[in-house]
Amino acid sequence: MNQKQQAIMPAQLPPGPAERTMYSYGVRAGDFLHISGMVAFDQEANIVGIDDIEAQTDQVFQNLQAVVEEAGGFLENIISTTTYLVDVTDAPVVNIARGRYFTGKVLPTHTVVGVAALARPEFLVEISAVAYLGA
């Protein structure tokens, strides 16, 4: 393993999905943290908010926050996000949530991608991110 890379696996997220599909929730490489696409899993790998985009989006942001905080940062350290939506008409709901979670002077970049499906049919939204944890 590269000594400058560190897997970030917060206790607030279920280890099973990441272990089964061979990924880390986050990887810190120097001052950068790359966060895998977060979905609406709770700590026990239950899906939060089935058929409820608002509940799923809030859980996704809580999961993003857990990863960045485990790496020693804050939501304000996130510099870029990519949002995957099964129904792009849900974008306004995601934007409202972004406004609740991203309140700093410099807002992260934001790309929205419409997709036919996510890893499970119950997932409505997935968000990946990059954070800068340097000085």
Tab-separated table of N, CA and C in Angstrom, residues 34-97:
chain	number	residue	atom	x	y	z
A	34	HIS	N	-10.870	11.660	-1.404
A	34	HIS	CA	-11.834	11.249	-2.430
A	34	HIS	C	-12.882	10.394	-1.737
A	35	ILE	N	-14.146	10.808	-1.862
A	35	ILE	CA	-15.236	10.129	-1.173
A	35	ILE	C	-16.070	9.366	-2.189
A	36	SER	N	-16.224	8.072	-1.947
A	36	SER	CA	-17.042	7.233	-2.826
A	36	SER	C	-18.465	7.764	-2.877
A	37	GLY	N	-19.191	7.338	-3.895
A	37	GLY	CA	-20.597	7.708	-3.975
A	37	GLY	C	-21.342	7.240	-2.739
A	38	MET	N	-21.903	8.180	-2.015
A	38	MET	CA	-22.668	7.856	-0.812
A	38	MET	C	-24.130	7.670	-1.182
A	39	VAL	N	-24.728	6.653	-0.592
A	39	VAL	CA	-26.150	6.363	-0.770
A	39	VAL	C	-26.816	6.423	0.596
A	40	ALA	N	-28.099	6.143	0.644
A	40	ALA	CA	-28.889	6.335	1.867
A	40	ALA	C	-28.860	5.122	2.801
A	41	PHE	N	-27.664	4.607	3.081
A	41	PHE	CA	-27.515	3.556	4.079
A	41	PHE	C	-27.397	4.172	5.461
A	42	ASP	N	-28.015	3.525	6.459
A	42	ASP	CA	-27.743	3.888	7.847
A	42	ASP	C	-26.630	2.978	8.355
A	43	GLN	N	-26.317	3.065	9.636
A	43	GLN	CA	-25.202	2.317	10.216
A	43	GLN	C	-25.368	0.801	10.088
A	44	GLU	N	-26.616	0.324	10.033
A	44	GLU	CA	-26.863	-1.120	9.920
A	44	GLU	C	-27.106	-1.568	8.481
A	45	ALA	N	-26.811	-0.716	7.519
A	45	ALA	CA	-26.996	-0.991	6.091
A	45	ALA	C	-28.457	-1.054	5.681
A	46	ASN	N	-29.340	-0.453	6.485
A	46	ASN	CA	-30.738	-0.295	6.068
A	46	ASN	C	-30.827	0.909	5.143
A	47	ILE	N	-31.720	0.842	4.178
A	47	ILE	CA	-31.918	1.972	3.287
A	47	ILE	C	-32.895	2.940	3.952
A	48	VAL	N	-32.454	4.165	4.122
A	48	VAL	CA	-33.273	5.215	4.722
A	48	VAL	C	-34.100	5.868	3.618
A	49	GLY	N	-35.384	6.076	3.868
A	49	GLY	CA	-36.212	6.871	2.966
A	49	GLY	C	-36.581	6.212	1.655
A	50	ILE	N	-36.978	4.974	1.696
A	50	ILE	CA	-37.414	4.327	0.452
A	50	ILE	C	-38.559	5.148	-0.140
A	51	ASP	N	-38.449	5.469	-1.419
A	51	ASP	CA	-39.414	6.301	-2.153
A	51	ASP	C	-39.513	7.732	-1.638
A	52	ASP	N	-38.491	8.212	-0.906
A	52	ASP	CA	-38.502	9.560	-0.340
A	52	ASP	C	-37.166	10.236	-0.646
A	53	ILE	N	-37.126	11.014	-1.714
A	53	ILE	CA	-35.875	11.643	-2.149
A	53	ILE	C	-35.314	12.575	-1.085
A	54	GLU	N	-36.166	13.277	-0.358
A	54	GLU	CA	-35.670	14.202	0.670
A	54	GLU	C	-34.971	13.449	1.800
A	55	ALA	N	-35.574	12.381	2.296
A	55	ALA	CA	-34.970	11.581	3.367
A	55	ALA	C	-33.672	10.931	2.887
A	56	GLN	N	-33.662	10.431	1.662
A	56	GLN	CA	-32.444	9.808	1.144
A	56	GLN	C	-31.326	10.841	1.003
A	57	THR	N	-31.670	12.016	0.506
A	57	THR	CA	-30.653	13.048	0.314
A	57	THR	C	-30.055	13.475	1.645
A	58	ASP	N	-30.886	13.645	2.667
A	58	ASP	CA	-30.357	13.993	3.992
A	58	ASP	C	-29.417	12.917	4.506
A	59	GLN	N	-29.776	11.638	4.338
A	59	GLN	CA	-28.903	10.559	4.786
A	59	GLN	C	-27.593	10.556	4.004
A	60	VAL	N	-27.669	10.804	2.714
A	60	VAL	CA	-26.456	10.866	1.892
A	60	VAL	C	-25.520	11.954	2.413
A	61	PHE	N	-26.061	13.145	2.710
A	61	PHE	CA	-25.213	14.218	3.222
A	61	PHE	C	-24.660	13.891	4.604
A	62	GLN	N	-25.422	13.219	5.438
A	62	GLN	CA	-24.904	12.787	6.738
A	62	GLN	C	-23.751	11.800	6.545
A	63	ASN	N	-23.870	10.921	5.555
A	63	ASN	CA	-22.806	9.958	5.277
A	63	ASN	C	-21.560	10.648	4.728
A	64	LEU	N	-21.754	11.633	3.842
A	64	LEU	CA	-20.610	12.412	3.348
A	64	LEU	C	-19.909	13.094	4.519
A	65	GLN	N	-20.699	13.677	5.398
A	65	GLN	CA	-20.144	14.365	6.557
A	65	GLN	C	-19.354	13.395	7.444
A	66	ALA	N	-19.864	12.196	7.641
A	66	ALA	CA	-19.168	11.201	8.463
A	66	ALA	C	-17.798	10.872	7.877
A	67	VAL	N	-17.714	10.739	6.573
A	67	VAL	CA	-16.430	10.395	5.937
A	67	VAL	C	-15.439	11.544	6.072
A	68	VAL	N	-15.866	12.748	5.750
A	68	VAL	CA	-14.934	13.881	5.798
A	68	VAL	C	-14.499	14.159	7.236
A	69	GLU	N	-15.394	14.005	8.198
A	69	GLU	CA	-15.010	14.221	9.596
A	69	GLU	C	-14.075	13.123	10.093
A	70	GLU	N	-14.282	11.888	9.661
A	70	GLU	CA	-13.370	10.793	10.033
A	70	GLU	C	-11.953	11.069	9.530
A	71	ALA	N	-11.847	11.777	8.417
A	71	ALA	CA	-10.542	12.117	7.848
A	71	ALA	C	-9.950	13.381	8.477
A	72	GLY	N	-10.697	14.000	9.406
A	72	GLY	CA	-10.184	15.179	10.082
A	72	GLY	C	-10.664	16.502	9.518
A	73	GLY	N	-11.652	16.453	8.637
A	73	GLY	CA	-12.136	17.681	8.018
A	73	GLY	C	-13.569	18.012	8.387
A	74	PHE	N	-14.113	18.913	7.623
A	74	PHE	CA	-15.482	19.386	7.802
A	74	PHE	C	-16.148	19.463	6.435
A	75	LEU	N	-17.456	19.591	6.421
A	75	LEU	CA	-18.152	19.727	5.133
A	75	LEU	C	-17.589	20.883	4.312
A	76	GLU	N	-17.128	21.939	4.972
A	76	GLU	CA	-16.565	23.089	4.256
A	76	GLU	C	-15.323	22.725	3.460
A	77	ASN	N	-14.705	21.573	3.783
A	77	ASN	CA	-13.526	21.127	3.046
A	77	ASN	C	-13.881	20.472	1.710
A	78	ILE	N	-15.142	20.149	1.499
A	78	ILE	CA	-15.537	19.533	0.228
A	78	ILE	C	-15.479	20.586	-0.865
A	79	ILE	N	-14.763	20.253	-1.941
A	79	ILE	CA	-14.573	21.208	-3.027
A	79	ILE	C	-15.321	20.825	-4.303
A	80	SER	N	-15.777	19.585	-4.386
A	80	SER	CA	-16.432	19.132	-5.609
A	80	SER	C	-17.391	17.995	-5.281
A	81	THR	N	-18.544	17.996	-5.934
A	81	THR	CA	-19.499	16.894	-5.789
A	81	THR	C	-20.030	16.486	-7.155
A	82	THR	N	-20.386	15.219	-7.245
A	82	THR	CA	-21.107	14.706	-8.404
A	82	THR	C	-22.329	13.982	-7.864
A	83	THR	N	-23.492	14.382	-8.350
A	83	THR	CA	-24.762	13.823	-7.887
A	83	THR	C	-25.365	12.991	-9.011
A	84	TYR	N	-25.719	11.776	-8.689
A	84	TYR	CA	-26.360	10.861	-9.628
A	84	TYR	C	-27.814	10.707	-9.207
A	85	LEU	N	-28.724	11.013	-10.115
A	85	LEU	CA	-30.154	10.948	-9.828
A	85	LEU	C	-30.851	10.020	-10.802
A	86	VAL	N	-31.700	9.159	-10.261
A	86	VAL	CA	-32.520	8.297	-11.107
A	86	VAL	C	-33.580	9.141	-11.822
A	87	ASP	N	-34.048	10.193	-11.164
A	87	ASP	CA	-35.040	11.103	-11.749
A	87	ASP	C	-34.516	12.524	-11.589
A	88	VAL	N	-34.059	13.134	-12.677
A	88	VAL	CA	-33.457	14.463	-12.583
A	88	VAL	C	-34.451	15.539	-12.145
A	89	THR	N	-35.735	15.251	-12.189
A	89	THR	CA	-36.693	16.233	-11.668
A	89	THR	C	-36.595	16.337	-10.142
A	90	ASP	N	-35.831	15.442	-9.506
A	90	ASP	CA	-35.579	15.526	-8.069
A	90	ASP	C	-34.451	16.502	-7.735
A	91	ALA	N	-33.803	17.075	-8.736
A	91	ALA	CA	-32.669	17.972	-8.497
A	91	ALA	C	-33.006	19.135	-7.555
A	92	PRO	N	-34.170	19.759	-7.651
A	92	PRO	CA	-34.463	20.852	-6.702
A	92	PRO	C	-34.441	20.404	-5.237
A	93	VAL	N	-34.857	19.187	-4.951
A	93	VAL	CA	-34.823	18.675	-3.574
A	93	VAL	C	-33.373	18.547	-3.107
A	94	VAL	N	-32.522	18.041	-3.978
A	94	VAL	CA	-31.101	17.910	-3.650
A	94	VAL	C	-30.495	19.293	-3.441
A	95	ASN	N	-30.854	20.251	-4.271
A	95	ASN	CA	-30.312	21.604	-4.139
A	95	ASN	C	-30.697	22.240	-2.807
A	96	ILE	N	-31.912	22.006	-2.350
A	96	ILE	CA	-32.337	22.533	-1.048
A	96	ILE	C	-31.490	21.919	0.063
A	97	ALA	N	-31.250	20.622	-0.016
A	97	ALA	CA	-30.405	19.957	0.981
A	97	ALA	C	-28.981	20.491	0.922
